[in-house]
PDB file of C-alpha atoms in Angstrom:
ATOM      1  CA  SER A  22       9.946  -9.904 -14.963  1.00  0.00           C
ATOM      2  CA  GLN A  23       9.459 -12.896 -17.233  1.00  0.00           C
ATOM      3  CA  GLN A  24      12.568 -14.762 -18.323  1.00  0.00           C
ATOM      4  CA  GLY A  25      11.343 -15.646 -21.754  1.00  0.00           C
ATOM      5  CA  GLU A  26       8.505 -16.527 -23.990  1.00  0.00           C
ATOM      6  CA  GLU A  27       6.506 -19.591 -24.791  1.00  0.00           C
ATOM      7  CA  ASP A  28       5.191 -20.334 -28.217  1.00  0.00           C
ATOM      8  CA  PRO A  29       2.411 -20.764 -29.095  1.00  0.00           C
ATOM      9  CA  GLN A  30       0.376 -18.875 -26.501  1.00  0.00           C
ATOM     10  CA  ALA A  31      -2.529 -21.235 -27.140  1.00  0.00           C
ATOM     11  CA  LEU A  32      -2.803 -24.623 -28.823  1.00  0.00           C
ATOM     12  CA  SER A  33      -5.940 -26.599 -29.682  1.00  0.00           C
ATOM     13  CA  ILE A  34      -5.679 -30.220 -30.834  1.00  0.00           C
ATOM     14  CA  GLN A  35      -7.652 -33.448 -31.008  1.00  0.00           C
ATOM     15  CA  GLU A  36      -7.116 -36.392 -28.685  1.00  0.00           C
ATOM     16  CA  GLY A  37      -4.378 -38.661 -29.955  1.00  0.00           C
ATOM     17  CA  GLU A  38      -2.428 -35.889 -31.661  1.00  0.00           C
ATOM     18  CA  ASN A  39       0.962 -34.688 -30.472  1.00  0.00           C
ATOM     19  CA  ALA A  40       1.388 -31.276 -28.859  1.00  0.00           C
ATOM     20  CA  THR A  41       4.633 -29.299 -29.115  1.00  0.00           C
ATOM     21  CA  MET A  42       5.365 -26.213 -27.052  1.00  0.00           C
ATOM     22  CA  ASN A  43       8.464 -24.076 -27.311  1.00  0.00           C
ATOM     23  CA  CYS A  44      10.212 -21.892 -24.789  1.00  0.00           C
ATOM     24  CA  SER A  45      12.957 -19.318 -25.187  1.00  0.00           C
ATOM     25  CA  TYR A  46      14.972 -17.721 -22.414  1.00  0.00           C
ATOM     26  CA  LYS A  47      17.547 -15.004 -22.028  1.00  0.00           C
ATOM     27  CA  THR A  48      20.244 -15.783 -19.448  1.00  0.00           C
ATOM     28  CA  SER A  49      22.571 -18.607 -18.445  1.00  0.00           C
ATOM     29  CA  ILE A  50      20.757 -21.369 -16.612  1.00  0.00           C
ATOM     30  CA  ASN A  51      21.453 -24.305 -14.320  1.00  0.00           C
ATOM     31  CA  ASN A  52      18.398 -26.188 -15.490  1.00  0.00           C
ATOM     32  CA  LEU A  53      15.063 -25.745 -17.224  1.00  0.00           C
ATOM     33  CA  GLN A  54      11.836 -27.182 -15.894  1.00  0.00           C
ATOM     34  CA  TRP A  55       8.329 -27.645 -17.242  1.00  0.00           C
ATOM     35  CA  TYR A  56       5.225 -27.320 -15.092  1.00  0.00           C
ATOM     36  CA  ARG A  57       1.533 -27.897 -15.699  1.00  0.00           C
ATOM     37  CA  GLN A  58      -1.261 -25.865 -14.175  1.00  0.00           C
ATOM     38  CA  ASN A  59      -4.912 -26.768 -14.266  1.00  0.00           C
ATOM     39  CA  SER A  60      -7.278 -23.818 -14.130  1.00  0.00           C
ATOM     40  CA  GLY A  61      -7.070 -21.978 -10.826  1.00  0.00           C
ATOM     41  CA  ARG A  62      -4.776 -24.525  -9.214  1.00  0.00           C
ATOM     42  CA  GLY A  63      -1.136 -24.797  -8.220  1.00  0.00           C
ATOM     43  CA  LEU A  64       1.620 -25.904 -10.553  1.00  0.00           C
ATOM     44  CA  VAL A  65       2.728 -29.503 -10.944  1.00  0.00           C
ATOM     45  CA  HIS A  66       6.341 -30.301 -11.764  1.00  0.00           C
ATOM     46  CA  LEU A  67       6.597 -32.367 -14.961  1.00  0.00           C
ATOM     47  CA  ILE A  68      10.232 -32.697 -15.949  1.00  0.00           C
ATOM     48  CA  LEU A  69      13.643 -31.109 -15.399  1.00  0.00           C
ATOM     49  CA  ILE A  70      16.517 -30.943 -17.872  1.00  0.00           C
ATOM     50  CA  ARG A  71      19.952 -29.781 -16.810  1.00  0.00           C
ATOM     51  CA  SER A  72      22.049 -27.372 -18.831  1.00  0.00           C
ATOM     52  CA  ASN A  73      24.443 -30.158 -19.900  1.00  0.00           C
ATOM     53  CA  GLU A  74      21.625 -32.377 -21.174  1.00  0.00           C
ATOM     54  CA  ARG A  75      20.079 -32.190 -24.620  1.00  0.00           C
ATOM     55  CA  GLU A  76      17.029 -34.442 -24.380  1.00  0.00           C
ATOM     56  CA  LYS A  77      15.000 -36.109 -21.679  1.00  0.00           C
ATOM     57  CA  HIS A  78      11.975 -38.384 -21.629  1.00  0.00           C
ATOM     58  CA  SER A  79       9.321 -39.086 -19.033  1.00  0.00           C
ATOM     59  CA  GLY A  80       6.371 -41.218 -20.061  1.00  0.00           C
ATOM     60  CA  ARG A  81       4.595 -39.372 -22.889  1.00  0.00           C
ATOM     61  CA  LEU A  82       6.765 -36.280 -22.410  1.00  0.00           C
ATOM     62  CA  ARG A  83       9.912 -35.427 -24.310  1.00  0.00           C
ATOM     63  CA  VAL A  84      11.928 -32.314 -23.559  1.00  0.00           C
ATOM     64  CA  THR A  85      14.803 -30.925 -25.575  1.00  0.00           C
ATOM     65  CA  LEU A  86      17.219 -28.165 -24.640  1.00  0.00           C
ATOM     66  CA  ASP A  87      19.449 -26.133 -26.943  1.00  0.00           C
ATOM     67  CA  THR A  88      21.599 -23.872 -24.801  1.00  0.00           C
ATOM     68  CA  SER A  89      23.260 -22.295 -27.854  1.00  0.00           C
ATOM     69  CA  LYS A  90      19.858 -21.039 -28.991  1.00  0.00           C
ATOM     70  CA  LYS A  91      18.561 -20.588 -25.441  1.00  0.00           C
ATOM     71  CA  SER A  92      15.469 -22.601 -26.250  1.00  0.00           C
ATOM     72  CA  SER A  93      13.588 -25.700 -25.165  1.00  0.00           C
ATOM     73  CA  SER A  94      10.658 -27.682 -26.422  1.00  0.00           C
ATOM     74  CA  LEU A  95       8.112 -29.917 -24.715  1.00  0.00           C
ATOM     75  CA  LEU A  96       6.443 -32.650 -26.740  1.00  0.00           C
ATOM     76  CA  ILE A  97       3.388 -34.443 -25.394  1.00  0.00           C
ATOM     77  CA  THR A  98       2.658 -37.530 -27.463  1.00  0.00           C
ATOM     78  CA  ALA A  99      -0.758 -39.160 -27.924  1.00  0.00           C
ATOM     79  CA  SER A 100      -2.512 -36.364 -26.067  1.00  0.00           C
ATOM     80  CA  ARG A 101      -5.582 -36.939 -23.908  1.00  0.00           C
ATOM     81  CA  ALA A 102      -8.404 -34.652 -22.841  1.00  0.00           C
ATOM     82  CA  ALA A 103      -6.894 -34.758 -19.329  1.00  0.00           C
ATOM     83  CA  ASP A 104      -3.776 -33.024 -20.702  1.00  0.00           C
ATOM     84  CA  THR A 105      -5.832 -29.837 -21.102  1.00  0.00           C
ATOM     85  CA  ALA A 106      -4.005 -27.260 -18.963  1.00  0.00           C
ATOM     86  CA  SER A 107      -1.507 -24.419 -19.101  1.00  0.00           C
ATOM     87  CA  TYR A 108       2.125 -25.420 -19.474  1.00  0.00           C
ATOM     88  CA  PHE A 109       4.970 -23.242 -18.230  1.00  0.00           C
ATOM     89  CA  CYS A 110       8.673 -23.440 -18.729  1.00  0.00           C
ATOM     90  CA  ALA A 111      10.825 -22.153 -15.903  1.00  0.00           C
ATOM     91  CA  THR A 112      14.551 -21.559 -15.790  1.00  0.00           C
ATOM     92  CA  ALA A 113      16.771 -21.881 -12.753  1.00  0.00           C
ATOM     93  CA  VAL A 114      19.099 -18.967 -13.315  1.00  0.00           C
ATOM     94  CA  SER A 115      22.806 -19.440 -12.655  1.00  0.00           C
ATOM     95  CA  GLY A 116      23.797 -17.934  -9.315  1.00  0.00           C
ATOM     96  CA  GLY A 117      20.214 -17.243  -8.358  1.00  0.00           C
ATOM     97  CA  TYR A 118      19.499 -19.490  -5.348  1.00  0.00           C
ATOM     98  CA  ASN A 119      17.837 -21.901  -7.770  1.00  0.00           C
ATOM     99  CA  LYS A 120      15.086 -19.298  -8.136  1.00  0.00           C
ATOM    100  CA  LEU A 121      12.801 -20.190 -11.019  1.00  0.00           C
ATOM    101  CA  ILE A 122      11.827 -17.613 -13.614  1.00  0.00           C
ATOM    102  CA  PHE A 123       8.666 -18.525 -15.499  1.00  0.00           C
ATOM    103  CA  GLY A 124       7.430 -17.765 -18.973  1.00  0.00           C
ATOM    104  CA  ALA A 125       3.864 -16.714 -19.723  1.00  0.00           C
ATOM    105  CA  GLY A 126       2.765 -20.239 -20.589  1.00  0.00           C
ATOM    106  CA  THR A 127       1.026 -22.139 -23.357  1.00  0.00           C
ATOM    107  CA  ARG A 128      -2.666 -22.917 -22.924  1.00  0.00           C
ATOM    108  CA  LEU A 129      -3.329 -26.382 -24.348  1.00  0.00           C
ATOM    109  CA  ALA A 130      -6.827 -27.598 -25.138  1.00  0.00           C
ATOM    110  CA  VAL A 131      -7.253 -31.252 -26.110  1.00  0.00           C
ATOM    111  CA  HIS A 132     -10.649 -32.055 -27.577  1.00  0.00           C
ATOM    112  CA  PRO A 133     -12.175 -35.545 -27.336  1.00  0.00           C
TER     113      PRO A 133
ATOM    114  CA  ASP B   2       2.939 -34.915   4.847  1.00  0.00           C
ATOM    115  CA  THR B   3       1.637 -35.022   1.316  1.00  0.00           C
ATOM    116  CA  GLY B   4       2.591 -31.647  -0.071  1.00  0.00           C
ATOM    117  CA  VAL B   5       2.648 -27.900   0.372  1.00  0.00           C
ATOM    118  CA  SER B   6      -0.404 -26.458   2.119  1.00  0.00           C
ATOM    119  CA  GLN B   7      -1.625 -22.905   1.752  1.00  0.00           C
ATOM    120  CA  ASP B   8      -4.287 -21.184   3.780  1.00  0.00           C
ATOM    121  CA  PRO B   9      -6.726 -19.687   3.039  1.00  0.00           C
ATOM    122  CA  ARG B  10      -7.596 -20.857  -0.480  1.00  0.00           C
ATOM    123  CA  HIS B  11      -9.552 -17.704  -1.182  1.00  0.00           C
ATOM    124  CA  LYS B  12      -9.558 -14.282   0.438  1.00  0.00           C
ATOM    125  CA  ILE B  13     -11.771 -11.330  -0.401  1.00  0.00           C
ATOM    126  CA  THR B  14     -10.827  -8.119   1.327  1.00  0.00           C
ATOM    127  CA  LYS B  15     -11.660  -4.457   1.115  1.00  0.00           C
ATOM    128  CA  ARG B  16      -9.081  -2.040  -0.179  1.00  0.00           C
ATOM    129  CA  GLY B  17      -6.926  -0.743   2.644  1.00  0.00           C
ATOM    130  CA  GLN B  18      -7.250  -3.831   4.838  1.00  0.00           C
ATOM    131  CA  ASN B  19      -4.324  -6.042   5.842  1.00  0.00           C
ATOM    132  CA  VAL B  20      -4.211  -9.711   4.899  1.00  0.00           C
ATOM    133  CA  THR B  21      -1.948 -12.575   5.907  1.00  0.00           C
ATOM    134  CA  PHE B  22      -1.409 -15.854   4.093  1.00  0.00           C
ATOM    135  CA  ARG B  23       0.190 -18.985   5.460  1.00  0.00           C
ATOM    136  CA  CYS B  24       2.270 -21.647   3.760  1.00  0.00           C
ATOM    137  CA  ASP B  25       3.264 -24.991   5.253  1.00  0.00           C
ATOM    138  CA  PRO B  26       6.032 -26.518   3.124  1.00  0.00           C
ATOM    139  CA  ILE B  27       7.083 -30.123   2.918  1.00  0.00           C
ATOM    140  CA  SER B  28       8.770 -30.675   6.269  1.00  0.00           C
ATOM    141  CA  GLU B  29      12.181 -31.770   4.995  1.00  0.00           C
ATOM    142  CA  HIS B  30      12.467 -28.933   2.443  1.00  0.00           C
ATOM    143  CA  ASN B  31      14.737 -26.146   3.614  1.00  0.00           C
ATOM    144  CA  ARG B  32      14.025 -23.754   0.722  1.00  0.00           C
ATOM    145  CA  LEU B  33      10.745 -21.886   0.400  1.00  0.00           C
ATOM    146  CA  TYR B  34       9.607 -19.456  -2.287  1.00  0.00           C
ATOM    147  CA  TRP B  35       6.640 -17.122  -2.721  1.00  0.00           C
ATOM    148  CA  TYR B  36       5.337 -16.260  -6.156  1.00  0.00           C
ATOM    149  CA  ARG B  37       2.493 -14.092  -7.436  1.00  0.00           C
ATOM    150  CA  GLN B  38       0.470 -14.969 -10.511  1.00  0.00           C
ATOM    151  CA  THR B  39      -2.018 -12.777 -12.321  1.00  0.00           C
ATOM    152  CA  LEU B  40      -4.540 -14.009 -14.855  1.00  0.00           C
ATOM    153  CA  GLY B  41      -2.981 -15.265 -18.049  1.00  0.00           C
ATOM    154  CA  GLN B  42       0.590 -14.812 -16.830  1.00  0.00           C
ATOM    155  CA  GLY B  43       3.257 -17.048 -15.410  1.00  0.00           C
ATOM    156  CA  PRO B  44       4.208 -16.874 -11.731  1.00  0.00           C
ATOM    157  CA  GLU B  45       6.493 -13.981 -10.738  1.00  0.00           C
ATOM    158  CA  PHE B  46       9.091 -14.431  -8.018  1.00  0.00           C
ATOM    159  CA  LEU B  47       8.496 -12.503  -4.796  1.00  0.00           C
ATOM    160  CA  THR B  48      10.858 -13.829  -2.156  1.00  0.00           C
ATOM    161  CA  TYR B  49      13.028 -16.766  -1.075  1.00  0.00           C
ATOM    162  CA  PHE B  50      13.848 -18.319   2.292  1.00  0.00           C
ATOM    163  CA  GLN B  51      16.554 -20.795   3.115  1.00  0.00           C
ATOM    164  CA  ASN B  52      15.546 -22.145   6.498  1.00  0.00           C
ATOM    165  CA  GLU B  53      14.566 -19.024   8.462  1.00  0.00           C
ATOM    166  CA  ALA B  54      16.734 -16.591   6.511  1.00  0.00           C
ATOM    167  CA  GLN B  55      15.098 -14.428   3.847  1.00  0.00           C
ATOM    168  CA  LEU B  56      17.859 -14.342   1.254  1.00  0.00           C
ATOM    169  CA  GLU B  57      16.251 -12.585  -1.688  1.00  0.00           C
ATOM    170  CA  LYS B  58      13.343 -10.219  -2.283  1.00  0.00           C
ATOM    171  CA  SER B  59      12.003  -9.098  -5.631  1.00  0.00           C
ATOM    172  CA  ARG B  60      11.540  -5.436  -6.343  1.00  0.00           C
ATOM    173  CA  LEU B  61       7.883  -6.431  -6.777  1.00  0.00           C
ATOM    174  CA  LEU B  62       7.788  -6.789  -2.996  1.00  0.00           C
ATOM    175  CA  SER B  63       7.001  -3.239  -1.985  1.00  0.00           C
ATOM    176  CA  ASP B  64       7.255  -2.052   1.610  1.00  0.00           C
ATOM    177  CA  ARG B  65       3.602  -3.042   2.071  1.00  0.00           C
ATOM    178  CA  PHE B  66       4.623  -6.691   1.746  1.00  0.00           C
ATOM    179  CA  SER B  67       6.440  -8.637   4.418  1.00  0.00           C
ATOM    180  CA  ALA B  68       7.259 -12.303   4.683  1.00  0.00           C
ATOM    181  CA  GLU B  69       8.569 -14.399   7.522  1.00  0.00           C
ATOM    182  CA  ARG B  70       9.586 -17.954   8.124  1.00  0.00           C
ATOM    183  CA  PRO B  71      10.107 -18.327  11.865  1.00  0.00           C
ATOM    184  CA  LYS B  72      12.149 -21.347  12.880  1.00  0.00           C
ATOM    185  CA  GLY B  73      12.469 -22.371   9.245  1.00  0.00           C
ATOM    186  CA  SER B  74       9.097 -24.108   9.185  1.00  0.00           C
ATOM    187  CA  PHE B  75       5.884 -22.469   7.965  1.00  0.00           C
ATOM    188  CA  SER B  76       5.939 -19.075   6.288  1.00  0.00           C
ATOM    189  CA  THR B  77       3.590 -16.116   6.280  1.00  0.00           C
ATOM    190  CA  LEU B  78       3.127 -13.401   3.696  1.00  0.00           C
ATOM    191  CA  GLU B  79       1.436 -10.218   4.883  1.00  0.00           C
ATOM    192  CA  ILE B  80       0.136  -7.441   2.684  1.00  0.00           C
ATOM    193  CA  GLN B  81      -0.665  -4.180   4.432  1.00  0.00           C
ATOM    194  CA  ARG B  82      -3.062  -1.539   3.093  1.00  0.00           C
ATOM    195  CA  THR B  83      -4.162  -3.734   0.206  1.00  0.00           C
ATOM    196  CA  GLU B  84      -4.740  -2.201  -3.212  1.00  0.00           C
ATOM    197  CA  GLN B  85      -6.804  -3.494  -6.122  1.00  0.00           C
ATOM    198  CA  GLY B  86      -3.575  -4.229  -7.975  1.00  0.00           C
ATOM    199  CA  ASP B  87      -2.708  -6.768  -5.300  1.00  0.00           C
ATOM    200  CA  SER B  88      -5.492  -9.041  -6.571  1.00  0.00           C
ATOM    201  CA  ALA B  89      -3.732 -12.196  -7.743  1.00  0.00           C
ATOM    202  CA  MET B  90      -2.976 -15.804  -6.899  1.00  0.00           C
ATOM    203  CA  TYR B  91      -0.203 -16.081  -4.312  1.00  0.00           C
ATOM    204  CA  LEU B  92       1.711 -19.321  -4.648  1.00  0.00           C
ATOM    205  CA  CYS B  93       4.125 -20.922  -2.220  1.00  0.00           C
ATOM    206  CA  ALA B  94       6.632 -23.570  -3.228  1.00  0.00           C
ATOM    207  CA  SER B  95       9.250 -25.574  -1.408  1.00  0.00           C
ATOM    208  CA  THR B  96      12.170 -27.656  -2.543  1.00  0.00           C
ATOM    209  CA  GLY B  97      14.928 -29.781  -1.119  1.00  0.00           C
ATOM    210  CA  GLY B  98      16.649 -30.167  -4.470  1.00  0.00           C
ATOM    211  CA  GLU B  99      15.851 -28.828  -7.902  1.00  0.00           C
ATOM    212  CA  GLY B 100      12.176 -29.415  -8.694  1.00  0.00           C
ATOM    213  CA  TYR B 101       9.633 -27.348  -6.791  1.00  0.00           C
ATOM    214  CA  THR B 102       6.474 -28.583  -5.079  1.00  0.00           C
ATOM    215  CA  PHE B 103       3.800 -25.904  -5.253  1.00  0.00           C
ATOM    216  CA  GLY B 104       0.825 -25.376  -3.012  1.00  0.00           C
ATOM    217  CA  SER B 105      -2.632 -24.768  -4.472  1.00  0.00           C
ATOM    218  CA  GLY B 106      -2.283 -21.059  -3.849  1.00  0.00           C
ATOM    219  CA  THR B 107      -4.286 -18.335  -2.146  1.00  0.00           C
ATOM    220  CA  ARG B 108      -6.484 -16.315  -4.480  1.00  0.00           C
ATOM    221  CA  LEU B 109      -6.748 -12.732  -3.219  1.00  0.00           C
ATOM    222  CA  THR B 110      -9.467 -10.416  -4.447  1.00  0.00           C
ATOM    223  CA  VAL B 111      -9.327  -6.803  -3.310  1.00  0.00           C
ATOM    224  CA  VAL B 112     -12.624  -4.972  -3.709  1.00  0.00           C
TER     225      VAL B 112
END
């Protein structure tokens, strides 16, 4: 079963704009991770934020985590057409062999 | 060793046939996971190996599914008596820490 939900389900923007995706989850976690998936391919690990962290940056990516609200957001700044993909949040559930539980994803389309 | 390899990339099979998929993880990763992904959904956990031991199986893994990881290296996932509902992308991932490295997946189509 899915751990949580991503919002929005789909997002369409122009190159250069920022893209924000949100993720909610249900149970206690060790960490939360974001992955990208190009159509029909495997997932690529983008960034990991631990449960005791509130914000993390990696290049054009910024992730926030609010454990009191059980939510996270991924911000992609200055988007490019190559950022077009599906983005998934995944939670490593406490006591769960670091098993990741994925949301349903946000499909991002960046138009030139 | 540049990543996780999965074979085959695509498999079309007739309903009722058995299929087997292979995953070669990153050699130094002791943890290996199988996931299943259907169109428009996120990956769903199937099973987890630490070295050669299968430590957790999802209830999604019916008795038609079996997975092995002999000697803690590569892993196989077998589906017996395939059904149309088994059509999906089967993803393998390995990790030695927290972030996973995924293979490109095996897309199964049952006709």
